PDB file of C-alpha atoms in Angstrom:
ATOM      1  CA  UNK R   1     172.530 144.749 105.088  1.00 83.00           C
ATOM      2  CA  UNK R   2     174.185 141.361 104.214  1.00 89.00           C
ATOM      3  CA  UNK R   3     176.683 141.466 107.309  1.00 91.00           C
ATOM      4  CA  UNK R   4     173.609 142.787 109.706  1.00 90.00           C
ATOM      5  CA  UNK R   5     171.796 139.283 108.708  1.00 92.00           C
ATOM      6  CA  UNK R   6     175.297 137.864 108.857  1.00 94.00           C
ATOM      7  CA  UNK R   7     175.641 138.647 112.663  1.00 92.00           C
ATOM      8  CA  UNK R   8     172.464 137.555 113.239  1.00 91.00           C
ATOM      9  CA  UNK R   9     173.094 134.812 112.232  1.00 94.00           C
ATOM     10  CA  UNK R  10     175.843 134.298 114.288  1.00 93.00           C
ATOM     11  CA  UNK R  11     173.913 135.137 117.070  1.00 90.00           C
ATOM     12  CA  UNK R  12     171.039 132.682 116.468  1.00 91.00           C
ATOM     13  CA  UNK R  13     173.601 129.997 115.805  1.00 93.00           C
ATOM     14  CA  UNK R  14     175.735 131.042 119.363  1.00 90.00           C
ATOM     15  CA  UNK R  15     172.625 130.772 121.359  1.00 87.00           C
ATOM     16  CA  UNK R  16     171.688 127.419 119.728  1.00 90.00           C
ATOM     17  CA  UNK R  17     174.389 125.843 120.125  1.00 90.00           C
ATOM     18  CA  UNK R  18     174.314 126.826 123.924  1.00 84.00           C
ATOM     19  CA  UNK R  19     171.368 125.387 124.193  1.00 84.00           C
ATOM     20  CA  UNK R  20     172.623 122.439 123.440  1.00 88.00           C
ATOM     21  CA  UNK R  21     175.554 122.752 125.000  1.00 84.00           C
ATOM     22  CA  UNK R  22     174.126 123.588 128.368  1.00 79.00           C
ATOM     23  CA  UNK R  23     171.913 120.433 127.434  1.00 84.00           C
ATOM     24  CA  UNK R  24     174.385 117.869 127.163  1.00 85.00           C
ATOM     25  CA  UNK R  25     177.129 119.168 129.431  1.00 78.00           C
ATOM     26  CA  UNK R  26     174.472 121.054 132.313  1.00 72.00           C
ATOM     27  CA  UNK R  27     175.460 123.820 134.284  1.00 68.00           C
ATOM     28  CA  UNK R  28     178.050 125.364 135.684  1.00 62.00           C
ATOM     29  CA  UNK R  29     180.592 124.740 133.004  1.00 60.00           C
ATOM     30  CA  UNK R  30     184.129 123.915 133.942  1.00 64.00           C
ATOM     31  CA  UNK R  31     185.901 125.776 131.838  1.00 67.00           C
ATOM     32  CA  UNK R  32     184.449 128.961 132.229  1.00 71.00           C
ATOM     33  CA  UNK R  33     182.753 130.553 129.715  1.00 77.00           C
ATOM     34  CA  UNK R  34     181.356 128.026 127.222  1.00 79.00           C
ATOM     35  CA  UNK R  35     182.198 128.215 123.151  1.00 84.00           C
ATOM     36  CA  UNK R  36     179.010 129.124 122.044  1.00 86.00           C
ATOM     37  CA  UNK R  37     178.605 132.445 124.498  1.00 85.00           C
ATOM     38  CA  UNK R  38     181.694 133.596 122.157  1.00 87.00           C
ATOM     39  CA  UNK R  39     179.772 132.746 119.258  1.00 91.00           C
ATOM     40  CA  UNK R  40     176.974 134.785 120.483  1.00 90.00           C
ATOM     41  CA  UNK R  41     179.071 137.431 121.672  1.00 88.00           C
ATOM     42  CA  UNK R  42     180.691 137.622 117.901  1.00 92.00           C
ATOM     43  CA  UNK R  43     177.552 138.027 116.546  1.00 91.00           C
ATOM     44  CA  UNK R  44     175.935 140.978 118.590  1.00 90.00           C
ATOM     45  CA  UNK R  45     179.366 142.556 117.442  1.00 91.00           C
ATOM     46  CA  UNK R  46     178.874 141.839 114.200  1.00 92.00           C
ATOM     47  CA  UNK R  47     175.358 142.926 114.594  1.00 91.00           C
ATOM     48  CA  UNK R  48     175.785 146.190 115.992  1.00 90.00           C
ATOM     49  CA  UNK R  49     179.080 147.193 113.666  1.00 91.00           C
ATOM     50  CA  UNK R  50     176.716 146.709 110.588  1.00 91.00           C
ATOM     51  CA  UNK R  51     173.899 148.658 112.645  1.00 89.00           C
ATOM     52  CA  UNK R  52     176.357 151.313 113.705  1.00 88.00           C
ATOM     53  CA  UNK R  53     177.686 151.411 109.634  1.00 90.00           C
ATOM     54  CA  UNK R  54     173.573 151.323 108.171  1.00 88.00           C
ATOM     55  CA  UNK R  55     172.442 154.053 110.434  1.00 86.00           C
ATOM     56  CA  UNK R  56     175.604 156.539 109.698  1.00 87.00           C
ATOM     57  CA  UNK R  57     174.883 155.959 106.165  1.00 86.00           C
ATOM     58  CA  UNK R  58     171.099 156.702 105.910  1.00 83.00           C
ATOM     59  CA  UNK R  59     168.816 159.518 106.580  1.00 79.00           C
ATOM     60  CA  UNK R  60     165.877 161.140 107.543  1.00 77.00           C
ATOM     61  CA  UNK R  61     162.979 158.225 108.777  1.00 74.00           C
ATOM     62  CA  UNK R  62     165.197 155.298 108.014  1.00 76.00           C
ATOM     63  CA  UNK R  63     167.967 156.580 110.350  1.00 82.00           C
ATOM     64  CA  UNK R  64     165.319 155.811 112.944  1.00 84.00           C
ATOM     65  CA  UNK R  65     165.262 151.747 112.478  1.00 84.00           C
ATOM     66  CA  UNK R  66     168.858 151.693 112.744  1.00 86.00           C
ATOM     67  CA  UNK R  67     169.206 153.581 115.433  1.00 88.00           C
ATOM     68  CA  UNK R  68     166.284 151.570 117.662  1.00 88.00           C
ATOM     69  CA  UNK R  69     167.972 148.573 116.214  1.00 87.00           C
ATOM     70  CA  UNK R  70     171.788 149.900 118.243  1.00 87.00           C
ATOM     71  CA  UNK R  71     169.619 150.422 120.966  1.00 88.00           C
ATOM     72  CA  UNK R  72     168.156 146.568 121.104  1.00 88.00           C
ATOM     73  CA  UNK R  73     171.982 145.504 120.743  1.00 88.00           C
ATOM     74  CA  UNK R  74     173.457 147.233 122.967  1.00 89.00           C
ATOM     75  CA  UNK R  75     170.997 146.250 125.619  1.00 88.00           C
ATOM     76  CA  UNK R  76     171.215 142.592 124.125  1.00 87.00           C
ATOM     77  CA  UNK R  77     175.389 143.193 124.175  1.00 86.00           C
ATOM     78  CA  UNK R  78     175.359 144.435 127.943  1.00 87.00           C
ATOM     79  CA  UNK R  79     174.012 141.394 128.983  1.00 84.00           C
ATOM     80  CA  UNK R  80     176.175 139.095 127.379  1.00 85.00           C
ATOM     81  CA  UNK R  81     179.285 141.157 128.826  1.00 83.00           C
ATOM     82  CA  UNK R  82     176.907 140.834 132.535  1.00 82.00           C
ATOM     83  CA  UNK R  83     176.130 137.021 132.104  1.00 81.00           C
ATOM     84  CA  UNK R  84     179.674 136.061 130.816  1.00 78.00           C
ATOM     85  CA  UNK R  85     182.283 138.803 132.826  1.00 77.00           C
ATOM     86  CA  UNK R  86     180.232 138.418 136.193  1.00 74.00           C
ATOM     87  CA  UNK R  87     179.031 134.986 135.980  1.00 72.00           C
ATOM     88  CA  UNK R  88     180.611 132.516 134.304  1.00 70.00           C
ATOM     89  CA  UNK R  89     184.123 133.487 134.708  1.00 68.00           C
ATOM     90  CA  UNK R  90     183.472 133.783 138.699  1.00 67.00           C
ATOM     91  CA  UNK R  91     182.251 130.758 138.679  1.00 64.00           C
ATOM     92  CA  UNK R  92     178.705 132.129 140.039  1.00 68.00           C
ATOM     93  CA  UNK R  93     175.819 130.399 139.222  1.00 66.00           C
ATOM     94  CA  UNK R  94     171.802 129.963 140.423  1.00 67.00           C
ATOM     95  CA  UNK R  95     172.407 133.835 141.750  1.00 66.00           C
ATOM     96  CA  UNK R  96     168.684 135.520 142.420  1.00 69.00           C
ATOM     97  CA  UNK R  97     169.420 137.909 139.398  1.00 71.00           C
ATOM     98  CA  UNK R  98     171.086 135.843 137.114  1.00 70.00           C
ATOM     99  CA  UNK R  99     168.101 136.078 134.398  1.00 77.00           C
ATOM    100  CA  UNK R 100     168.536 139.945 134.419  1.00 81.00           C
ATOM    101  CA  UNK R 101     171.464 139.227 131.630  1.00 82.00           C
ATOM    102  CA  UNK R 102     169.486 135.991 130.004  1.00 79.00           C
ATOM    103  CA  UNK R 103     166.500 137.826 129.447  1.00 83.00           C
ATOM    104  CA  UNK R 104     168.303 141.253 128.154  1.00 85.00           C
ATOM    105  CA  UNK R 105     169.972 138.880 125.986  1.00 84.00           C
ATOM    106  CA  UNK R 106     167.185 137.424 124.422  1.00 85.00           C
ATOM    107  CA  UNK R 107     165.515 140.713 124.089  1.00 87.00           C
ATOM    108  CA  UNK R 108     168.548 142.398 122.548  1.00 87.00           C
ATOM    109  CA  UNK R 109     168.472 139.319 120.225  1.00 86.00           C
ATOM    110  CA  UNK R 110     164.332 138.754 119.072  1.00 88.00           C
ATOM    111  CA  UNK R 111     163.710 142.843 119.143  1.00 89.00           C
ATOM    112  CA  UNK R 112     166.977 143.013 116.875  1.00 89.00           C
ATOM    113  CA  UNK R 113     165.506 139.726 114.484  1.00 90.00           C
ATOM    114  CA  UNK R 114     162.114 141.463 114.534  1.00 90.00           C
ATOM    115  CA  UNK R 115     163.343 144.719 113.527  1.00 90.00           C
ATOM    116  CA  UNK R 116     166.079 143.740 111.045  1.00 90.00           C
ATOM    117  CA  UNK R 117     162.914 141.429 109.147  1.00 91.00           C
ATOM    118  CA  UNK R 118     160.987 144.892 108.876  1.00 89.00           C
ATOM    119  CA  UNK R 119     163.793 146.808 107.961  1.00 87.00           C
ATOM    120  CA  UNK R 120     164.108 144.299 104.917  1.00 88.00           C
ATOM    121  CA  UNK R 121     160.636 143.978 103.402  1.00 90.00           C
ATOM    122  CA  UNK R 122     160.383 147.785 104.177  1.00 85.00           C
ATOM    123  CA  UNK R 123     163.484 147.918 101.812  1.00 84.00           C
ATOM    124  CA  UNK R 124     162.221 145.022  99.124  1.00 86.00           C
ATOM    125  CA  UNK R 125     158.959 146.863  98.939  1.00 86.00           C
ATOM    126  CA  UNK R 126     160.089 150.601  98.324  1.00 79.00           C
ATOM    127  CA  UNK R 127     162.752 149.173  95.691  1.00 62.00           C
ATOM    128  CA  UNK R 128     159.625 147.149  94.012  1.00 48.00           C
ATOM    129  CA  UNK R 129     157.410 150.100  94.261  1.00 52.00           C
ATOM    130  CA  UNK R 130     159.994 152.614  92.075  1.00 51.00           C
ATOM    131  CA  UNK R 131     161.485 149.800  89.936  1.00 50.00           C
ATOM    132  CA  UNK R 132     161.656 151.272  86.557  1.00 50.00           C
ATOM    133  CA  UNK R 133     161.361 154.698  87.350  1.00 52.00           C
ATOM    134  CA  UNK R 134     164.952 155.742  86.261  1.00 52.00           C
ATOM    135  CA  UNK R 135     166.744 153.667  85.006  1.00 52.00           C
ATOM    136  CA  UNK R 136     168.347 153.413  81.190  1.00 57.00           C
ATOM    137  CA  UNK R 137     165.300 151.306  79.340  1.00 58.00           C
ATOM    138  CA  UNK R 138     162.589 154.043  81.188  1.00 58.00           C
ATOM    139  CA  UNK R 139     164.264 156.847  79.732  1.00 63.00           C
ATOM    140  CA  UNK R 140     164.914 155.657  76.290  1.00 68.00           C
ATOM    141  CA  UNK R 141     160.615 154.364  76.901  1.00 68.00           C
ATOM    142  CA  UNK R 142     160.569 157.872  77.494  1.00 72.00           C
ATOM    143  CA  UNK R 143     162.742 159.565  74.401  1.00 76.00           C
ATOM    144  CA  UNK R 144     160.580 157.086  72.083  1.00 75.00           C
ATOM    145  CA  UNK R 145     157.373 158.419  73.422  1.00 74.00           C
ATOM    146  CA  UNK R 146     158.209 161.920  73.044  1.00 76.00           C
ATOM    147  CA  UNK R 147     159.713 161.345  69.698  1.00 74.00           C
ATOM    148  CA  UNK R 148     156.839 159.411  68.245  1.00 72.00           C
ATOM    149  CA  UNK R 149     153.981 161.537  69.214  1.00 65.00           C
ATOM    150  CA  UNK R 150     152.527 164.325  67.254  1.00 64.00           C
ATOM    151  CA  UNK R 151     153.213 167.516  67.631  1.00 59.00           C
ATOM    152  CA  UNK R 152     151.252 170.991  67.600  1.00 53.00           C
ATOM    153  CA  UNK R 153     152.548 173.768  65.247  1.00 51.00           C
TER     154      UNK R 153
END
């Protein structure tokens, strides 16, 4: 879980900082593809190994939030390799579909944010629910309880 909110926050910082980047420097960029698009790029790697690793370790219902999580990545992943491998390092820019990529990106990205904030309090709120329920102070409780009340003969 702790690389998963790792990558995204790789991601969040990549597209940030090209924001600002694009901001100070405008468009098209000289060098090709700007810094922070790596940044990005590192993070919905990052994102979807730890989403790849979560889902192959769970089962039953909570497969099913990893898995749709994969799914927003990859589609969020595809564009990045669409906006950076066909646009910036061609040099093309202000083409008719060139918000395709921007916009899978940023739906790739919030879906994934949305989904990975559920995914946690759904996890913080079943491990508060059966706190206590087995571990080495409930069963001695338990042993205490049994051994301290009276018995029928």
């Amino acid at each position: 879980m702790t690389w998963a909110w790792l990558g995204l926050a790789l991601l969040l910082t990549g597209t940030t900082a090209d924001t600002l980047w694009h901001q100070a420097y405008g468009f098209p960029s000289d060098e090709g593809i700007p810094y922070p698009h790596g940044i990005s790029a590192a993070g919905l790697l990052l994102s979807l190994f730890a989403c790849f690793r979560m889902a192959s370790r769970s089962s039953g219902s909570r497969r099913g939030g990893w898995v749709a999580g994969c799914i927003l990545l990859m589609i969020g992943l595809v564009g990045s390799l669409w906006d950076n491998l066909l646009y910036h390092t061609r040099g093309i820019y202000g083409a008719p579909i060139q918000e395709i990529p921007h916009t899978m990106e940023a739906a790739g990205g919030l879906g994934w944010l949305v989904l990975l904030i559920v995914i946690t309090v759904l996890r913080v709120t079943g491990r508060s629910k059966h706190r206590g329920e087995d571990t080495v102070s409930s069963r001695r409780n338990e042993q205490m309880n049994r051994s301290s009340s009276p018995t029928a003969d």
